[in-house]
Every structure is written in C-alpha cells, then in structure tokens.
mmCIF file of C-alpha atoms in Angstrom:
data_model
loop_
_atom_site.group_PDB
_atom_site.id
_atom_site.type_symbol
_atom_site.label_atom_id
_atom_site.label_comp_id
_atom_site.label_asym_id
_atom_site.label_seq_id
_atom_site.Cartn_x
_atom_site.Cartn_y
_atom_site.Cartn_z
ATOM 1 C CA MET A 297 12.573 4.067 9.565
ATOM 2 C CA LEU A 298 14.162 5.871 6.629
ATOM 3 C CA GLU A 299 16.026 9.007 7.634
ATOM 4 C CA LEU A 300 17.870 11.560 5.531
ATOM 5 C CA LYS A 301 20.042 13.877 7.590
ATOM 6 C CA GLY A 302 21.387 17.164 6.227
ATOM 7 C CA VAL A 303 21.565 15.771 2.700
ATOM 8 C CA HIS A 304 23.166 17.726 -0.138
ATOM 9 C CA THR A 305 23.176 16.144 -3.577
ATOM 10 C CA GLY A 306 22.990 16.911 -7.272
ATOM 11 C CA TYR A 307 24.496 16.131 -10.645
ATOM 12 C CA GLY A 308 28.206 16.639 -11.201
ATOM 13 C CA LYS A 309 29.189 20.026 -9.802
ATOM 14 C CA THR A 310 25.576 21.233 -9.721
ATOM 15 C CA THR A 311 23.925 20.973 -6.307
ATOM 16 C CA VAL A 312 20.160 20.400 -6.462
ATOM 17 C CA ILE A 313 19.312 19.432 -2.856
ATOM 18 C CA TYR A 314 20.521 21.595 0.035
ATOM 19 C CA ASP A 315 20.629 20.401 3.653
ATOM 20 C CA VAL A 316 17.414 18.367 3.525
ATOM 21 C CA SER A 317 16.401 16.266 6.531
ATOM 22 C CA ILE A 318 13.306 14.033 6.504
ATOM 23 C CA GLU A 319 12.079 11.028 8.449
ATOM 24 C CA VAL A 320 9.748 8.298 7.192
ATOM 25 C CA PRO A 321 8.327 5.984 9.880
ATOM 26 C CA THR A 322 8.143 2.231 9.430
ATOM 27 C CA ASP A 323 4.331 2.402 9.511
ATOM 28 C CA GLY A 324 2.967 5.412 7.666
ATOM 29 C CA VAL A 325 3.248 7.710 4.688
ATOM 30 C CA VAL A 326 5.371 10.814 4.236
ATOM 31 C CA ALA A 327 4.542 13.035 1.258
ATOM 32 C CA ILE A 328 7.005 15.289 -0.557
ATOM 33 C CA MET A 329 5.340 18.063 -2.547
ATOM 34 C CA GLY A 330 6.562 20.952 -4.635
ATOM 35 C CA HIS A 331 6.574 22.385 -8.137
ATOM 36 C CA ASN A 332 8.339 20.801 -11.091
ATOM 37 C CA GLY A 333 12.080 21.307 -10.754
ATOM 38 C CA ALA A 334 11.973 21.591 -6.974
ATOM 39 C CA GLY A 335 14.262 18.558 -6.577
ATOM 40 C CA LYS A 336 11.722 15.940 -5.511
ATOM 41 C CA THR A 337 12.897 13.158 -7.819
ATOM 42 C CA THR A 338 16.536 13.970 -7.053
ATOM 43 C CA LEU A 339 15.775 13.495 -3.359
ATOM 44 C CA LEU A 340 14.135 10.103 -3.961
ATOM 45 C CA ARG A 341 17.029 8.956 -6.145
ATOM 46 C CA THR A 342 19.381 9.852 -3.313
ATOM 47 C CA ALA A 343 17.294 7.914 -0.794
ATOM 48 C CA VAL A 344 17.448 4.767 -2.919
ATOM 49 C CA GLY A 345 21.139 5.175 -3.775
ATOM 50 C CA LEU A 346 20.962 6.091 -7.469
ATOM 51 C CA LEU A 347 22.607 9.404 -6.561
ATOM 52 C CA LYS A 348 25.302 9.864 -3.931
ATOM 53 C CA ALA A 349 24.906 12.441 -1.197
ATOM 54 C CA SER A 350 27.783 14.914 -1.312
ATOM 55 C CA LYS A 351 27.043 15.837 2.310
ATOM 56 C CA GLY A 352 24.814 14.362 4.977
ATOM 57 C CA SER A 353 23.705 10.769 5.429
ATOM 58 C CA VAL A 354 20.959 8.250 4.712
ATOM 59 C CA HIS A 355 19.918 5.778 7.407
ATOM 60 C CA PHE A 356 17.503 2.854 7.135
ATOM 61 C CA ASP A 357 16.381 1.005 10.248
ATOM 62 C CA GLY A 358 19.217 2.648 12.147
ATOM 63 C CA GLU A 359 21.896 1.507 9.685
ATOM 64 C CA ASP A 360 23.964 4.006 7.735
ATOM 65 C CA VAL A 361 23.353 3.113 4.071
ATOM 66 C CA THR A 362 24.812 6.329 2.608
ATOM 67 C CA LEU A 363 27.559 4.514 0.692
ATOM 68 C CA MET A 364 25.588 1.368 -0.146
ATOM 69 C CA ARG A 365 24.673 0.468 -3.716
ATOM 70 C CA PRO A 366 20.964 0.482 -4.659
ATOM 71 C CA SER A 367 20.943 -3.350 -4.807
ATOM 72 C CA ALA A 368 22.129 -3.546 -1.193
ATOM 73 C CA ARG A 369 19.383 -1.143 -0.111
ATOM 74 C CA VAL A 370 16.799 -3.258 -1.940
ATOM 75 C CA THR A 371 18.046 -6.323 -0.078
ATOM 76 C CA ARG A 372 17.469 -4.469 3.183
ATOM 77 C CA GLY A 373 13.873 -3.653 2.261
ATOM 78 C CA LEU A 374 13.806 -0.498 0.109
ATOM 79 C CA ALA A 375 11.772 -0.530 -3.106
ATOM 80 C CA TYR A 376 11.583 2.287 -5.647
ATOM 81 C CA VAL A 377 8.880 2.902 -8.253
ATOM 82 C CA PRO A 378 10.194 5.714 -10.463
ATOM 83 C CA GLN A 379 8.182 8.231 -12.414
ATOM 84 C CA GLY A 380 6.772 7.186 -15.783
ATOM 85 C CA GLN A 381 5.110 3.754 -15.325
ATOM 86 C CA GLN A 382 8.341 1.927 -16.159
ATOM 87 C CA SER A 383 8.290 -1.717 -17.245
ATOM 88 C CA PHE A 384 9.939 -4.113 -19.690
ATOM 89 C CA GLY A 385 7.809 -3.256 -22.689
ATOM 90 C CA GLN A 386 8.684 -6.314 -24.797
ATOM 91 C CA LEU A 387 7.830 -8.724 -21.978
ATOM 92 C CA THR A 388 4.328 -9.770 -21.013
ATOM 93 C CA THR A 389 2.737 -8.666 -17.769
ATOM 94 C CA MET A 390 3.448 -12.072 -16.216
ATOM 95 C CA GLU A 391 7.042 -12.058 -17.442
ATOM 96 C CA ASN A 392 7.541 -8.641 -15.851
ATOM 97 C CA LEU A 393 6.415 -10.097 -12.541
ATOM 98 C CA GLN A 394 8.463 -13.272 -12.938
ATOM 99 C CA VAL A 395 11.668 -11.306 -13.569
ATOM 100 C CA VAL A 396 11.403 -9.972 -10.022
ATOM 101 C CA ALA A 397 10.058 -13.168 -8.434
ATOM 102 C CA ASP A 398 12.662 -15.567 -9.893
ATOM 103 C CA GLY A 399 15.009 -16.894 -7.249
ATOM 104 C CA ARG A 400 12.729 -16.000 -4.360
ATOM 105 C CA ALA A 401 11.531 -18.853 -2.149
ATOM 106 C CA ARG A 402 7.992 -17.448 -2.152
ATOM 107 C CA GLY A 403 8.102 -16.287 -5.760
ATOM 108 C CA LYS A 404 4.792 -17.731 -6.972
ATOM 109 C CA GLU A 405 3.030 -16.755 -3.758
ATOM 110 C CA LEU A 406 4.354 -13.210 -4.025
ATOM 111 C CA ILE A 407 3.125 -12.917 -7.615
ATOM 112 C CA ASP A 408 -0.306 -14.130 -6.524
ATOM 113 C CA GLU A 409 -0.365 -11.597 -3.688
ATOM 114 C CA SER A 410 0.585 -8.746 -5.999
ATOM 115 C CA LEU A 411 -2.137 -9.768 -8.469
ATOM 116 C CA ASP A 412 -4.669 -9.880 -5.638
ATOM 117 C CA MET A 413 -3.705 -6.296 -4.861
ATOM 118 C CA PHE A 414 -4.188 -5.296 -8.527
ATOM 119 C CA PRO A 415 -6.770 -7.775 -9.899
ATOM 120 C CA ALA A 416 -7.142 -5.876 -13.191
ATOM 121 C CA LEU A 417 -3.729 -7.261 -14.157
ATOM 122 C CA LYS A 418 -5.016 -10.855 -14.042
ATOM 123 C CA GLU A 419 -6.746 -10.375 -17.396
ATOM 124 C CA LEU A 420 -3.580 -8.901 -18.926
ATOM 125 C CA LEU A 421 -0.976 -11.511 -18.020
ATOM 126 C CA THR A 422 -0.235 -12.497 -21.625
ATOM 127 C CA ARG A 423 -0.244 -8.931 -23.000
ATOM 128 C CA ARG A 424 3.049 -7.188 -23.605
ATOM 129 C CA ALA A 425 3.640 -4.442 -21.078
ATOM 130 C CA GLY A 426 4.341 -1.943 -23.842
ATOM 131 C CA LEU A 427 0.729 -2.321 -24.996
ATOM 132 C CA LEU A 428 -0.795 -1.591 -21.585
ATOM 133 C CA SER A 429 -2.380 1.757 -20.746
ATOM 134 C CA GLY A 430 -0.522 4.181 -18.483
ATOM 135 C CA GLY A 431 -2.676 3.218 -15.528
ATOM 136 C CA GLN A 432 -2.146 -0.491 -16.134
ATOM 137 C CA ARG A 433 1.624 -0.010 -16.406
ATOM 138 C CA GLN A 434 1.629 1.914 -13.148
ATOM 139 C CA GLN A 435 -0.248 -0.878 -11.403
ATOM 140 C CA LEU A 436 2.275 -3.330 -12.854
ATOM 141 C CA ALA A 437 5.192 -1.202 -11.647
ATOM 142 C CA ILE A 438 3.846 -1.137 -8.086
ATOM 143 C CA ALA A 439 3.007 -4.859 -8.199
ATOM 144 C CA ARG A 440 6.592 -5.625 -9.242
ATOM 145 C CA ALA A 441 7.934 -3.561 -6.349
ATOM 146 C CA LEU A 442 5.722 -5.411 -3.869
ATOM 147 C CA ILE A 443 7.189 -8.748 -4.947
ATOM 148 C CA THR A 444 10.478 -7.654 -3.337
ATOM 149 C CA GLU A 445 8.629 -7.650 0.039
ATOM 150 C CA PRO A 446 9.667 -4.090 0.891
ATOM 151 C CA ARG A 447 9.500 -2.481 4.276
ATOM 152 C CA MET A 448 9.880 0.972 2.695
ATOM 153 C CA LEU A 449 8.204 1.795 -0.626
ATOM 154 C CA ILE A 450 9.375 4.909 -2.488
ATOM 155 C CA LEU A 451 6.873 6.173 -5.075
ATOM 156 C CA ASP A 452 7.556 8.994 -7.538
ATOM 157 C CA GLU A 453 4.348 10.535 -8.929
ATOM 158 C CA PRO A 454 2.316 7.286 -8.971
ATOM 159 C CA THR A 455 -0.815 9.017 -10.350
ATOM 160 C CA GLU A 456 0.863 11.220 -12.975
ATOM 161 C CA GLY A 457 -0.761 11.108 -16.423
ATOM 162 C CA ILE A 458 -3.332 8.490 -15.471
ATOM 163 C CA GLN A 459 -7.076 8.584 -16.118
ATOM 164 C CA PRO A 460 -9.136 9.642 -13.043
ATOM 165 C CA SER A 461 -10.822 6.262 -12.498
ATOM 166 C CA VAL A 462 -7.461 4.492 -12.248
ATOM 167 C CA VAL A 463 -6.019 7.319 -10.114
ATOM 168 C CA GLN A 464 -8.670 6.599 -7.501
ATOM 169 C CA GLU A 465 -7.892 2.872 -7.579
ATOM 170 C CA ILE A 466 -4.158 3.456 -7.141
ATOM 171 C CA GLU A 467 -4.845 5.856 -4.279
ATOM 172 C CA GLU A 468 -7.005 3.216 -2.566
ATOM 173 C CA LYS A 469 -4.338 0.523 -3.006
ATOM 174 C CA ILE A 470 -1.581 2.693 -1.562
ATOM 175 C CA LEU A 471 -3.737 3.516 1.443
ATOM 176 C CA ALA A 472 -4.618 -0.171 1.890
ATOM 177 C CA LEU A 473 -0.941 -1.142 1.806
ATOM 178 C CA THR A 474 -0.035 1.265 4.583
ATOM 179 C CA GLN A 475 -3.006 0.235 6.694
ATOM 180 C CA ARG A 476 -1.808 -3.383 6.727
ATOM 181 C CA GLY A 477 1.189 -2.302 8.811
ATOM 182 C CA GLY A 478 4.869 -3.060 8.459
ATOM 183 C CA LEU A 479 5.331 -0.796 5.459
ATOM 184 C CA GLY A 480 6.466 2.814 5.241
ATOM 185 C CA VAL A 481 5.890 4.913 2.124
ATOM 186 C CA LEU A 482 7.821 7.924 0.868
ATOM 187 C CA LEU A 483 5.559 9.530 -1.708
ATOM 188 C CA VAL A 484 6.105 12.312 -4.235
ATOM 189 C CA GLU A 485 2.685 13.381 -5.461
ATOM 190 C CA GLN A 486 1.212 16.381 -7.282
ATOM 191 C CA HIS A 487 -2.371 15.637 -6.176
ATOM 192 C CA ILE A 488 -2.346 17.516 -2.876
ATOM 193 C CA GLY A 489 -5.659 16.074 -1.700
ATOM 194 C CA PHE A 490 -4.550 12.476 -2.080
ATOM 195 C CA ALA A 491 -1.078 13.124 -0.695
ATOM 196 C CA LEU A 492 -2.431 14.700 2.471
ATOM 197 C CA ARG A 493 -5.150 12.059 2.929
ATOM 198 C CA ALA A 494 -2.471 9.396 2.844
ATOM 199 C CA ALA A 495 0.337 11.157 4.690
ATOM 200 C CA SER A 496 1.037 11.296 8.387
ATOM 201 C CA ARG A 497 3.528 14.065 7.619
ATOM 202 C CA TYR A 498 4.327 16.271 4.635
ATOM 203 C CA TYR A 499 7.288 18.299 3.412
ATOM 204 C CA VAL A 500 7.219 21.030 0.774
ATOM 205 C CA LEU A 501 10.367 21.246 -1.313
ATOM 206 C CA GLU A 502 11.239 24.384 -3.280
ATOM 207 C CA ALA A 503 14.529 25.007 -5.104
ATOM 208 C CA GLY A 504 16.051 22.035 -3.302
ATOM 209 C CA ARG A 505 15.196 23.165 0.222
ATOM 210 C CA VAL A 506 12.430 22.245 2.661
ATOM 211 C CA THR A 507 10.283 25.358 2.977
ATOM 212 C CA ALA A 508 7.402 23.892 5.005
ATOM 213 C CA SER A 509 6.505 20.715 6.871
ATOM 214 C CA GLY A 510 3.876 19.479 9.246
ATOM 215 C CA PRO A 511 1.385 16.731 10.078
ATOM 216 C CA GLY A 512 -0.688 15.321 7.228
ATOM 217 C CA GLY A 513 -4.447 15.348 6.868
ATOM 218 C CA THR A 514 -6.688 17.368 4.588
ATOM 219 C CA ALA A 515 -6.724 20.262 7.073
ATOM 220 C CA ALA A 516 -3.142 20.998 6.021
ATOM 221 C CA ALA A 517 -4.092 21.675 2.383
ATOM 222 C CA HIS A 518 -4.268 25.453 2.880
ATOM 223 C CA GLU A 519 -0.793 25.584 4.421
ATOM 224 C CA VAL A 520 0.662 23.426 1.650
ATOM 225 C CA ARG A 521 -0.869 25.505 -1.133
ATOM 226 C CA ALA A 522 0.323 28.674 0.540
ATOM 227 C CA ALA A 523 3.866 27.298 0.822
ATOM 228 C CA MET A 524 3.835 26.294 -2.846
ATOM 229 C CA THR A 525 2.862 29.793 -4.005
ATOM 230 C CA ILE A 526 5.831 31.468 -2.332
#
C-alpha cells in the first residue's frame, strides 16, 4: 500500500499541496482528478520522491519512505510514468527498453512481457523513439516502467493528447494490469469516465486540497463533476 499522510509540499517557499492524505491499495486503482493547476502532478512527484514533503509523510508497504531518494523507492517497487510520453528520443524503441532491462536477471524476459502487453511496439523496435506517435511513445513509456517489475505504478495523464483509438487501447491495458493482481495504480486522469471505470476510489484535488473523495465506479461521475465545478 502507498499512503500519503497529511502531506504539504511545493516549490521553494511556495506551498502547492496542503494537508493531503490518500491511500492506494496494493491491488486496485486510485484516481486523482481536478482542473489544471490543482496540484495533481506535484502530488505524484512527492509520492515518488522527486519533491520533498515539507510536512507529513509517505509510506510504502508500511515503511516510511519520506526521506528516501527516488531510486530507493524504485528499488522497493514504485514506478512513475510522467506526463508527456517521455522517452529517449535518439534511441530506438528496443534500446529504450534495454536501458531499463540491463542488469536485471530477467531482463530479456521482462522486455518480452512488456512487448506482449503492447504488441504494436514489436513492429517499431528499430525506429527511433523520437519518431513515434504520441500514443506509441506513451505505450513505450508504460512498457519501460513495467520492466522494473513494480508493485505500485504511478501514471500522470496517460491518455493526454493521444488519438481516441490508442486511448481506448491504453485504458484496456491499464485495466488488464490491475486485474492480474499484485499491482496498485495511482492515476491522474482527465477522462473522468475512464478514471472512474478503473478506480476503486477517487479523490478530487482543487487548489492543492482534497475537496471530494469516494468509491469509484461510473455512478460517481455526477459527484465528481459537481466537485470540479465548485
């Protein structure tokens, strides 16, 4: 379980997140929703250790990781896919995967498993990542994260700026990953329908504070939209 308790964080002297507490179960999806500028990405960066909490704490599997570096959190099973379909643009698709797999005992097997999850990448292994479409780069970014064998996957806007056909495929893959068990997902997502279909619980973040939360499911869409119009 990933747990943020009473977290305050921000940039320099500017506080962006105020007293936020969330829990993400080991098996299941938690969705964070809110308008642009609400602090969603800042919260994820704090969870993975790229930003330090000025108050509060971050726990993973019962261990206090508040002061741990991002690399130490990755070793313990956290993986982060940031916004923007990030990859090494000058490297090929396969080289992007190999960078993560190198040094791992199951490296080749893990690459094969990630390609089975995103079979469209198999035809693009020799293409430079910088020449891939946005949807293809996003699939590559998630595939790279899976090679680290995470127990908690943190996704920031995985369907942003992607053509609808690929959005549906990414949605299906994320749902399939969580249904296999042994993986929790913390998801920031603007598509309310998808987020609530996937999530067992949601939180709405506005101006750095949690303004609404509840169980997931499409029946919660009205409450979420209402909270986001306040």
